[in-house]
């Protein structure tokens, strides 16, 4: 097998037959991953006529791996993901309130995949709860490794929580009720700035108009507020020629044509802005927990979580994944919508700079949706006959190959 190499300056060297890792995922993961691989292989074949192809390497994780090895994410799987550099992942089930730590969080931290990137764009033909879903074309950059997802959390009756409560009371005169669980929300300058840097670089490369820093800094001044300050500071120092603050821009718009406008919004306002002034927002850079809520809310605005893709990207390693969970009730029924994982794999193709098959897949998805060739989650809103998950993949492949 040939693997993607990482050059000295952290650039990817992609062979003609790169090995891409895939985690099938729990629940509906089996069905949607199969559909994704068939679709991507067909697009690569159509684009490159056999000159390039992907070798898929299965990476065990989740329930299947636990049954076989007693571990949900064995070291061998982490080694495989590392070797592959770029991977695509199905959803993994996480128990609520007890048991193991989220495998998703573990993966993001292990590979330092600090940017969760979620493009949200309306696919015409999708059902939407809003009047003008076509106004949505945003890309959320959500910090992935700190904030509340850092995992520093202690149960209310643990000795650690007790120690913390005592420390806070004694040293800082902060009195927390004895029956409180405690979580810590660390937000650092380095991690905030590398996230904002990625968002601005993306905005420059993709000719976007603005980057909005979303935060709750009016209340959490030294975490969320600092994120905002560090974001503006980075833009002003590293991207002085390419960016302008919203304040400067509004004072003299003509002077700053073509520059990326850096603005900020408080999180609660942001939630109503994306509904009421959808087309005024473009790239959004935000802290972990804000981004968690916002990205699903945006996805819902354009037709639900079955369709929106995502990527977890670091300086070189990247894992692209469906944004939805394992939807256990549909396990093995071949009815789930594979669009999210297929478009996530499309982001992986773009990441390795295979733009042609990525374009072919997007066109096939758009035309299938326009013709109401969709799975049940979409079909139920427009009273059309739903396709099964596997049939949807076959439909996309027919369209790519232009088979009537
Ligand atoms: P979920 O798995 O996303 O499913 C919630 C509902 O969304 C489903 O019942 C279904 O709605 C719809 N849905 C999601 N994906 C779909 C698809 N591809 N096609 C059609 N419908 C889809 O959320 P959950 O039930 O909260 O979470 C289940 C498990 O997944 C949990 O253990 C959670 O921790 C985990 N999870 C994993 C990830 C990840 O791996 N990145 C992300 C989120 C959640 P209807 O019932 O209306 O048909």
Tab-separated table of C-alpha atoms and ligand atoms in Angstrom:
chain	number	residue	atom	x	y	z
A	1	UNK	CA	0.000	0.000	0.000
A	2	UNK	CA	1.227	3.516	-0.706
A	3	UNK	CA	0.682	6.196	1.879
A	4	UNK	CA	0.492	9.979	1.766
A	5	UNK	CA	3.803	11.440	2.905
A	6	UNK	CA	4.358	14.613	4.889
A	7	UNK	CA	7.150	16.816	3.594
A	8	UNK	CA	9.473	18.898	5.769
A	9	UNK	CA	7.325	21.999	5.423
A	10	UNK	CA	4.198	20.079	6.432
A	11	UNK	CA	2.859	19.717	2.888
A	12	UNK	CA	1.132	16.533	1.759
A	13	UNK	CA	2.797	14.413	-0.930
A	14	UNK	CA	-0.070	12.430	-2.407
A	15	UNK	CA	0.718	9.383	-4.569
A	16	UNK	CA	-1.539	8.246	-7.434
A	17	UNK	CA	-2.970	5.489	-5.273
A	18	UNK	CA	-3.056	6.894	-1.730
A	19	UNK	CA	-4.263	4.740	1.132
A	20	UNK	CA	-7.109	6.532	2.887
A	21	UNK	CA	-8.268	5.248	6.253
A	22	UNK	CA	-11.909	4.760	7.113
A	23	UNK	CA	-13.719	4.091	10.336
A	24	UNK	CA	-16.988	2.464	9.409
A	25	UNK	CA	-18.829	3.700	12.513
A	26	UNK	CA	-21.535	2.290	14.770
A	27	UNK	CA	-25.269	2.066	14.094
A	28	UNK	CA	-25.931	3.312	10.570
A	29	UNK	CA	-22.160	3.575	10.025
A	30	UNK	CA	-21.999	0.281	8.100
A	31	UNK	CA	-24.614	1.359	5.563
A	32	UNK	CA	-23.420	4.914	4.995
A	33	UNK	CA	-19.697	4.072	4.866
A	34	UNK	CA	-20.343	1.443	2.201
A	35	UNK	CA	-22.333	3.981	0.168
A	36	UNK	CA	-19.557	6.552	0.615
A	37	UNK	CA	-16.767	4.256	-0.598
A	38	UNK	CA	-18.729	3.151	-3.683
A	39	UNK	CA	-19.559	6.762	-4.544
A	40	UNK	CA	-16.018	8.094	-4.071
A	41	UNK	CA	-14.456	5.222	-6.034
A	42	UNK	CA	-16.844	5.846	-8.923
A	43	UNK	CA	-16.105	9.599	-8.933
A	44	UNK	CA	-12.344	9.003	-8.930
A	45	UNK	CA	-12.745	6.518	-11.795
A	46	UNK	CA	-14.853	8.990	-13.811
A	47	UNK	CA	-12.398	11.838	-13.118
A	48	UNK	CA	-9.121	10.025	-13.724
A	49	UNK	CA	-10.038	6.984	-15.884
A	50	UNK	CA	-7.961	4.612	-13.788
A	51	UNK	CA	-4.846	6.815	-13.594
A	52	UNK	CA	-5.521	7.487	-9.945
A	53	UNK	CA	-7.387	5.468	-7.370
A	54	UNK	CA	-7.919	5.267	-3.637
A	55	UNK	CA	-6.964	2.226	-1.581
A	56	UNK	CA	-9.266	2.100	1.445
A	57	UNK	CA	-7.866	0.819	4.717
A	58	UNK	CA	-10.436	-0.174	7.313
A	59	UNK	CA	-9.593	1.126	10.774
A	60	UNK	CA	-11.392	-0.748	13.570
A	61	UNK	CA	-13.089	1.480	16.173
A	62	UNK	CA	-16.260	1.643	18.224
A	63	UNK	CA	-18.594	-1.197	19.100
A	64	UNK	CA	-17.263	-3.684	16.551
A	65	UNK	CA	-13.705	-3.175	17.713
A	66	UNK	CA	-14.780	-3.432	21.376
A	67	UNK	CA	-16.381	-6.808	20.700
A	68	UNK	CA	-13.274	-8.104	18.941
A	69	UNK	CA	-10.458	-6.619	21.027
A	70	UNK	CA	-12.032	-5.334	24.252
A	71	UNK	CA	-11.026	-1.823	23.200
A	72	UNK	CA	-13.086	0.764	21.336
A	73	UNK	CA	-10.027	2.476	19.941
A	74	UNK	CA	-6.978	0.196	20.089
A	75	UNK	CA	-3.479	1.588	19.632
A	76	UNK	CA	-3.223	-0.329	16.366
A	77	UNK	CA	-6.125	1.756	14.986
A	78	UNK	CA	-4.492	5.008	16.035
A	79	UNK	CA	-1.286	3.837	14.312
A	80	UNK	CA	-3.227	3.059	11.134
A	81	UNK	CA	-4.901	6.477	11.119
A	82	UNK	CA	-1.504	8.071	11.571
A	83	UNK	CA	-0.028	6.128	8.669
A	84	UNK	CA	-2.931	7.120	6.416
A	85	UNK	CA	-2.692	10.844	7.377
A	86	UNK	CA	-6.157	11.461	5.865
A	87	UNK	CA	-9.213	9.417	6.880
A	88	UNK	CA	-12.991	9.386	6.681
A	89	UNK	CA	-15.047	8.440	9.685
A	90	UNK	CA	-18.565	7.190	10.322
A	91	UNK	CA	-20.382	8.071	13.565
A	92	UNK	CA	-19.431	6.420	16.841
A	93	UNK	CA	-21.854	5.848	19.695
A	94	UNK	CA	-21.024	7.559	23.001
A	95	UNK	CA	-22.867	6.578	26.190
A	96	UNK	CA	-24.447	9.594	27.977
A	97	UNK	CA	-23.477	10.490	31.546
A	98	UNK	CA	-21.248	7.487	32.271
A	99	UNK	CA	-18.702	5.107	30.786
A	100	UNK	CA	-15.904	5.813	28.348
A	101	UNK	CA	-14.827	9.187	27.083
A	102	UNK	CA	-16.059	10.128	23.598
A	103	UNK	CA	-13.910	8.430	20.951
A	104	UNK	CA	-14.431	11.469	18.763
A	105	UNK	CA	-12.918	13.733	21.382
A	106	UNK	CA	-10.048	11.273	21.887
A	107	UNK	CA	-9.290	11.210	18.159
A	108	UNK	CA	-9.355	14.988	17.877
A	109	UNK	CA	-6.974	15.379	20.786
A	110	UNK	CA	-4.632	12.506	19.833
A	111	UNK	CA	-4.016	13.923	16.356
A	112	UNK	CA	-4.366	17.522	17.481
A	113	UNK	CA	-7.132	18.075	14.916
A	114	UNK	CA	-7.747	21.543	16.204
A	115	UNK	CA	-10.160	22.863	13.597
A	116	UNK	CA	-13.577	21.357	13.132
A	117	UNK	CA	-14.617	22.691	9.753
A	118	UNK	CA	-18.254	22.614	8.766
A	119	UNK	CA	-19.381	24.045	5.451
A	120	UNK	CA	-23.142	24.589	5.476
A	121	UNK	CA	-24.751	25.253	2.140
A	122	UNK	CA	-28.262	24.652	0.922
A	123	UNK	CA	-28.729	21.739	-1.464
A	124	UNK	CA	-31.712	22.756	-3.632
A	125	UNK	CA	-34.420	20.143	-3.189
A	126	UNK	CA	-33.797	19.692	0.542
A	127	UNK	CA	-36.646	20.463	2.917
A	128	UNK	CA	-35.989	23.535	5.033
A	129	UNK	CA	-37.830	25.154	7.938
A	130	UNK	CA	-36.853	28.655	6.747
A	131	UNK	CA	-38.110	30.826	3.884
A	132	UNK	CA	-34.815	31.518	2.128
A	133	UNK	CA	-32.497	28.569	2.771
A	134	UNK	CA	-30.564	29.414	-0.407
A	135	UNK	CA	-29.066	32.396	1.455
A	136	UNK	CA	-27.042	30.020	3.595
A	137	UNK	CA	-23.422	29.568	2.560
A	138	UNK	CA	-21.317	29.528	5.703
A	139	UNK	CA	-18.243	27.677	6.859
A	140	UNK	CA	-17.852	27.239	10.606
A	141	UNK	CA	-14.362	26.831	12.070
A	142	UNK	CA	-14.870	25.482	15.550
A	143	UNK	CA	-11.990	25.050	17.980
A	144	UNK	CA	-11.734	21.346	18.641
A	145	UNK	CA	-9.276	20.678	21.436
A	146	UNK	CA	-9.974	22.932	24.405
A	147	UNK	CA	-12.831	24.819	26.049
A	148	UNK	CA	-15.423	22.512	27.604
A	149	UNK	CA	-14.361	19.618	25.362
A	150	UNK	CA	-10.927	19.479	26.987
A	151	UNK	CA	-12.566	16.946	29.271
A	152	UNK	CA	-11.602	18.452	32.640
A	153	UNK	CA	-14.685	17.514	34.559
A	154	UNK	CA	-15.350	15.900	37.938
A	155	UNK	CA	-18.407	14.202	39.365
A	156	UNK	CA	-20.238	16.026	42.175
A	157	UNK	CA	-19.383	13.422	44.835
A	158	UNK	CA	-15.782	12.720	43.743
A	159	UNK	CA	-12.802	13.499	45.942
A	160	UNK	CA	-11.408	15.647	43.107
A	161	UNK	CA	-14.515	17.866	43.047
A	162	UNK	CA	-14.311	18.133	46.831
A	163	UNK	CA	-10.619	19.154	46.632
A	164	UNK	CA	-11.407	21.761	43.998
A	165	UNK	CA	-14.293	23.198	45.990
A	166	UNK	CA	-12.070	23.466	49.043
A	167	UNK	CA	-9.261	25.071	47.070
A	168	UNK	CA	-11.609	27.599	45.485
A	169	UNK	CA	-13.183	28.456	48.807
A	170	UNK	CA	-9.887	28.770	50.697
A	171	UNK	CA	-7.721	30.435	48.077
A	172	UNK	CA	-10.163	32.458	46.020
A	173	UNK	CA	-13.203	32.873	48.264
A	174	UNK	CA	-15.388	31.190	45.683
A	175	UNK	CA	-18.043	29.089	47.378
A	176	UNK	CA	-19.582	26.359	45.292
A	177	UNK	CA	-22.420	24.184	46.656
A	178	UNK	CA	-21.262	20.749	47.859
A	179	UNK	CA	-23.473	18.882	45.426
A	180	UNK	CA	-21.924	20.486	42.313
A	181	UNK	CA	-20.040	18.690	39.589
A	182	UNK	CA	-17.198	20.853	38.282
A	183	UNK	CA	-15.929	21.403	34.747
A	184	UNK	CA	-13.101	23.648	33.606
A	185	UNK	CA	-13.183	25.824	30.510
A	186	UNK	CA	-9.616	26.541	29.390
A	187	UNK	CA	-9.155	28.806	26.363
A	188	UNK	CA	-5.594	29.619	25.351
A	189	UNK	CA	-4.083	32.277	23.139
A	190	UNK	CA	-2.070	29.800	21.051
A	191	UNK	CA	-5.028	27.503	20.324
A	192	UNK	CA	-7.435	30.361	19.668
A	193	UNK	CA	-5.060	32.017	17.256
A	194	UNK	CA	-4.171	28.906	15.277
A	195	UNK	CA	-7.913	28.302	14.782
A	196	UNK	CA	-8.568	31.873	13.666
A	197	UNK	CA	-5.498	31.666	11.420
A	198	UNK	CA	-6.949	28.618	9.652
A	199	UNK	CA	-10.297	30.366	9.232
A	200	UNK	CA	-8.699	33.492	7.737
A	201	UNK	CA	-6.436	31.427	5.459
A	202	UNK	CA	-9.528	29.555	4.247
A	203	UNK	CA	-11.341	32.854	3.658
A	204	UNK	CA	-8.408	34.161	1.605
A	205	UNK	CA	-7.992	30.989	-0.473
A	206	UNK	CA	-11.702	30.696	-1.170
A	207	UNK	CA	-12.402	34.385	-1.830
A	208	UNK	CA	-14.827	34.725	1.044
A	209	UNK	CA	-16.015	38.130	2.249
A	210	UNK	CA	-15.856	38.009	6.036
A	211	UNK	CA	-14.713	36.108	9.113
A	212	UNK	CA	-16.936	36.486	12.177
A	213	UNK	CA	-15.533	35.759	15.624
A	214	UNK	CA	-18.416	34.309	17.621
A	215	UNK	CA	-18.033	34.409	21.403
A	216	UNK	CA	-19.798	34.987	24.707
A	217	UNK	CA	-17.170	37.439	25.877
A	218	UNK	CA	-19.588	39.837	27.544
A	219	UNK	CA	-20.028	37.270	30.325
A	220	UNK	CA	-16.936	35.021	30.141
A	221	UNK	CA	-14.396	37.770	29.678
A	222	UNK	CA	-11.122	35.910	30.122
A	223	UNK	CA	-12.030	32.874	28.032
A	224	UNK	CA	-14.586	33.816	25.363
A	225	UNK	CA	-13.710	37.511	25.518
A	226	UNK	CA	-10.026	36.700	25.185
A	227	UNK	CA	-10.808	34.536	22.131
A	228	UNK	CA	-12.280	37.629	20.489
A	229	UNK	CA	-9.301	39.848	21.416
A	230	UNK	CA	-6.751	37.281	20.232
A	231	UNK	CA	-8.671	36.823	16.989
A	232	UNK	CA	-8.584	40.542	16.163
A	233	UNK	CA	-4.944	40.722	17.215
A	234	UNK	CA	-3.977	37.858	14.896
A	235	UNK	CA	-5.838	39.369	11.949
A	236	UNK	CA	-4.132	42.726	12.513
A	237	UNK	CA	-0.645	41.267	12.803
A	238	UNK	CA	-0.530	38.308	10.399
A	239	UNK	CA	-3.129	39.353	7.826
A	240	UNK	CA	-2.791	43.113	7.868
A	241	UNK	CA	-2.893	43.400	4.074
A	242	UNK	CA	-5.775	41.015	3.501
A	243	UNK	CA	-8.185	41.988	6.283
A	244	UNK	CA	-9.994	44.979	7.737
A	245	UNK	CA	-12.088	45.253	10.889
A	246	UNK	CA	-15.810	45.791	10.469
A	247	UNK	CA	-15.517	49.136	12.251
A	248	UNK	CA	-12.879	50.412	9.784
A	249	UNK	CA	-14.823	49.010	6.854
A	250	UNK	CA	-18.108	50.683	7.822
A	251	UNK	CA	-16.383	54.057	8.161
A	252	UNK	CA	-15.087	53.893	4.589
A	253	UNK	CA	-16.299	50.885	2.580
A	254	UNK	CA	-14.806	52.094	-0.716
A	255	UNK	CA	-11.306	52.118	0.723
A	256	UNK	CA	-11.427	48.454	1.655
A	257	UNK	CA	-13.031	46.710	-1.316
A	258	UNK	CA	-11.804	43.138	-1.702
A	259	UNK	CA	-10.559	42.877	1.874
A	260	UNK	CA	-11.887	40.257	4.243
A	261	UNK	CA	-13.963	41.935	6.942
A	262	UNK	CA	-13.218	40.701	10.462
A	263	UNK	CA	-16.219	41.142	12.732
A	264	UNK	CA	-17.423	39.670	15.989
A	265	UNK	CA	-20.781	38.726	17.394
A	266	UNK	CA	-21.947	37.619	20.814
A	267	UNK	CA	-23.155	34.017	20.651
A	268	UNK	CA	-26.833	34.557	21.494
A	269	UNK	CA	-27.106	37.375	18.964
A	270	UNK	CA	-25.347	35.174	16.429
A	271	UNK	CA	-28.089	32.553	16.674
A	272	UNK	CA	-30.716	35.075	15.612
A	273	UNK	CA	-28.463	36.777	13.054
A	274	UNK	CA	-27.935	33.540	11.122
A	275	UNK	CA	-31.711	33.272	10.810
A	276	UNK	CA	-32.579	36.913	10.126
A	277	UNK	CA	-29.500	38.109	8.194
A	278	UNK	CA	-28.272	34.830	6.797
A	279	UNK	CA	-26.403	36.192	3.791
A	280	UNK	CA	-24.365	38.622	5.913
A	281	UNK	CA	-22.324	35.772	7.367
A	282	UNK	CA	-19.676	33.786	5.638
A	283	UNK	CA	-16.769	32.181	7.537
A	284	UNK	CA	-17.302	31.900	11.293
A	285	UNK	CA	-14.502	31.192	13.771
A	286	UNK	CA	-15.602	30.212	17.242
A	287	UNK	CA	-14.850	28.426	20.483
A	288	UNK	CA	-15.674	24.804	20.937
A	289	UNK	CA	-19.003	24.799	22.697
A	290	UNK	CA	-20.471	27.700	20.694
A	291	UNK	CA	-19.448	25.959	17.501
A	292	UNK	CA	-20.989	22.712	18.643
A	293	UNK	CA	-24.438	24.274	18.953
A	294	UNK	CA	-24.172	26.676	16.042
A	295	UNK	CA	-23.093	24.158	13.436
A	296	UNK	CA	-26.035	21.822	14.075
A	297	UNK	CA	-28.439	24.776	14.123
A	298	UNK	CA	-27.086	25.944	10.753
A	299	UNK	CA	-27.336	22.433	9.343
A	300	UNK	CA	-30.976	22.264	10.473
A	301	UNK	CA	-31.663	25.536	8.637
A	302	UNK	CA	-30.757	23.904	5.325
A	303	UNK	CA	-32.333	20.514	5.718
A	304	UNK	CA	-30.986	18.684	8.708
A	305	UNK	CA	-27.949	16.873	9.913
A	306	UNK	CA	-28.244	14.072	7.371
A	307	UNK	CA	-26.694	16.269	4.686
A	308	UNK	CA	-23.962	18.526	6.138
A	309	UNK	CA	-20.322	17.404	6.093
A	310	UNK	CA	-17.391	18.147	8.374
A	311	UNK	CA	-13.654	17.852	8.678
A	312	UNK	CA	-11.398	17.701	11.717
A	313	UNK	CA	-8.152	19.173	10.540
A	314	UNK	CA	-4.810	19.846	12.191
A	315	UNK	CA	-1.581	21.058	10.659
A	316	UNK	CA	-1.374	17.901	8.515
A	317	UNK	CA	-3.577	15.086	9.835
A	318	UNK	CA	-7.242	15.205	8.965
A	319	UNK	CA	-10.301	13.087	9.684
A	320	UNK	CA	-13.447	13.932	7.757
A	321	UNK	CA	-16.715	12.797	9.271
A	322	UNK	CA	-20.473	12.844	9.030
A	323	UNK	CA	-21.857	15.432	11.435
A	324	UNK	CA	-24.710	13.254	12.674
A	325	UNK	CA	-24.524	10.436	15.182
A	326	UNK	CA	-25.007	6.700	14.794
A	327	UNK	CA	-28.854	6.905	14.679
A	328	UNK	CA	-29.081	3.455	16.315
A	329	UNK	CA	-32.757	2.940	15.477
A	330	UNK	CA	-31.888	2.673	11.776
A	331	UNK	CA	-29.018	0.196	12.238
A	332	UNK	CA	-28.751	-2.288	9.372
A	333	UNK	CA	-31.980	-1.085	7.732
A	334	UNK	CA	-30.268	0.516	4.719
A	335	UNK	CA	-32.441	3.631	5.074
A	336	UNK	CA	-30.015	6.236	6.447
A	337	UNK	CA	-28.963	9.217	4.389
A	338	UNK	CA	-25.284	8.883	3.377
A	339	UNK	CA	-25.024	12.474	2.028
A	340	UNK	CA	-23.188	13.819	5.092
A	341	UNK	CA	-20.425	11.212	4.961
A	342	UNK	CA	-20.237	11.371	1.158
A	343	UNK	CA	-19.756	15.155	1.254
A	344	UNK	CA	-17.260	14.720	4.111
A	345	UNK	CA	-15.273	12.370	1.866
A	346	UNK	CA	-15.560	15.066	-0.812
A	347	UNK	CA	-13.828	17.452	1.595
A	348	UNK	CA	-11.116	14.783	2.012
A	349	UNK	CA	-10.668	14.700	-1.774
A	350	UNK	CA	-10.289	18.475	-1.798
A	351	UNK	CA	-7.834	18.244	1.086
A	352	UNK	CA	-5.564	16.006	-1.011
A	353	UNK	CA	-6.220	18.371	-3.933
A	354	UNK	CA	-8.218	15.919	-6.017
A	355	UNK	CA	-10.674	18.631	-6.988
A	356	UNK	CA	-12.147	16.916	-10.067
A	357	UNK	CA	-13.808	13.925	-8.341
A	358	UNK	CA	-14.954	16.256	-5.555
A	359	UNK	CA	-16.741	18.420	-8.115
A	360	UNK	CA	-18.259	15.353	-9.794
A	361	UNK	CA	-19.729	14.163	-6.489
A	362	UNK	CA	-21.161	17.577	-5.612
A	363	UNK	CA	-22.817	17.857	-9.009
A	364	UNK	CA	-24.290	14.356	-8.712
A	365	UNK	CA	-25.657	15.098	-5.207
A	366	UNK	CA	-27.158	18.420	-6.331
A	367	UNK	CA	-28.833	16.934	-9.386
A	368	UNK	CA	-30.196	13.915	-7.446
A	369	UNK	CA	-31.739	16.217	-4.821
A	370	UNK	CA	-33.216	18.467	-7.487
A	371	UNK	CA	-34.903	15.419	-9.034
A	372	UNK	CA	-36.127	14.262	-5.608
A	373	UNK	CA	-34.005	11.123	-5.712
A	374	UNK	CA	-33.436	11.141	-1.978
A	375	UNK	CA	-33.510	8.983	1.160
A	376	UNK	CA	-36.432	8.832	3.584
A	377	UNK	CA	-35.317	11.663	5.865
A	378	UNK	CA	-35.686	14.068	2.915
A	379	UNK	CA	-38.395	12.242	0.983
A	380	UNK	CA	-40.847	12.353	3.900
A	381	UNK	CA	-41.192	16.117	3.537
A	382	UNK	CA	-42.004	16.113	-0.149
A	383	UNK	CA	-44.081	12.986	-0.466
A	384	UNK	CA	-41.800	11.259	-2.933
A	385	UNK	CA	-40.754	7.602	-2.915
A	386	UNK	CA	-37.602	7.287	-0.802
A	387	UNK	CA	-34.463	5.584	-1.989
A	388	UNK	CA	-32.608	3.229	0.281
A	389	UNK	CA	-29.129	4.253	1.363
A	390	UNK	CA	-27.522	1.878	-1.154
A	391	UNK	CA	-29.927	2.975	-3.912
A	392	UNK	CA	-28.997	6.598	-3.320
A	393	UNK	CA	-25.320	5.731	-3.883
A	394	UNK	CA	-26.269	3.843	-7.067
A	395	UNK	CA	-28.269	6.880	-8.194
A	396	UNK	CA	-25.253	9.162	-7.708
A	397	UNK	CA	-22.997	6.764	-9.587
A	398	UNK	CA	-25.468	6.545	-12.500
A	399	UNK	CA	-25.486	10.334	-12.701
A	400	UNK	CA	-21.685	10.568	-12.622
A	401	UNK	CA	-21.388	7.987	-15.390
A	402	UNK	CA	-24.254	9.663	-17.244
A	403	UNK	CA	-26.149	6.372	-17.443
A	404	UNK	CA	-29.821	7.159	-18.226
B	1	LIG	P1	-28.100	11.014	15.783
B	1	LIG	O1	-27.454	9.688	15.758
B	1	LIG	O2	-27.520	12.041	14.899
B	1	LIG	O3	-29.628	10.766	15.397
B	1	LIG	C1	-30.672	11.642	15.714
B	1	LIG	C2	-31.729	11.619	14.644
B	1	LIG	O4	-31.261	12.322	13.515
B	1	LIG	C3	-32.077	10.248	14.101
B	1	LIG	O5	-32.997	9.587	14.936
B	1	LIG	C4	-32.642	10.634	12.752
B	1	LIG	O6	-33.884	11.335	12.883
B	1	LIG	C5	-31.700	11.707	12.314
B	1	LIG	N1	-30.513	11.232	11.584
B	1	LIG	C6	-29.222	11.342	11.956
B	1	LIG	N2	-28.416	10.902	10.984
B	1	LIG	C7	-29.201	10.507	9.981
B	1	LIG	C8	-28.950	9.985	8.685
B	1	LIG	N3	-27.698	9.791	8.205
B	1	LIG	N4	-29.996	9.673	7.895
B	1	LIG	C9	-31.248	9.883	8.316
B	1	LIG	N5	-31.568	10.407	9.529
B	1	LIG	C10	-30.542	10.722	10.346
B	1	LIG	O7	-28.128	11.617	17.253
B	1	LIG	P2	-28.300	10.895	18.642
B	1	LIG	O8	-29.444	9.927	18.592
B	1	LIG	O9	-28.315	12.007	19.611
B	1	LIG	O10	-26.944	10.118	18.871
B	1	LIG	C11	-26.775	8.690	18.717
B	1	LIG	C12	-25.354	8.336	19.097
B	1	LIG	O11	-24.424	8.925	18.185
B	1	LIG	C13	-24.949	8.829	20.485
B	1	LIG	O12	-24.209	7.815	21.114
B	1	LIG	C14	-24.076	10.038	20.210
B	1	LIG	O13	-23.138	10.266	21.218
B	1	LIG	C15	-23.416	9.612	18.932
B	1	LIG	N6	-22.908	10.759	18.130
B	1	LIG	C16	-21.755	10.556	17.467
B	1	LIG	C17	-21.261	11.566	16.666
B	1	LIG	C18	-19.978	11.330	15.932
B	1	LIG	O14	-19.508	10.204	15.867
B	1	LIG	N7	-19.371	12.355	15.380
B	1	LIG	C19	-21.960	12.769	16.519
B	1	LIG	C20	-23.181	12.926	17.185
B	1	LIG	C21	-23.642	11.900	17.993
B	1	LIG	P3	-35.352	10.754	12.765
B	1	LIG	O15	-35.536	9.916	13.990
B	1	LIG	O16	-36.193	11.979	12.764
B	1	LIG	O17	-35.466	9.971	11.496
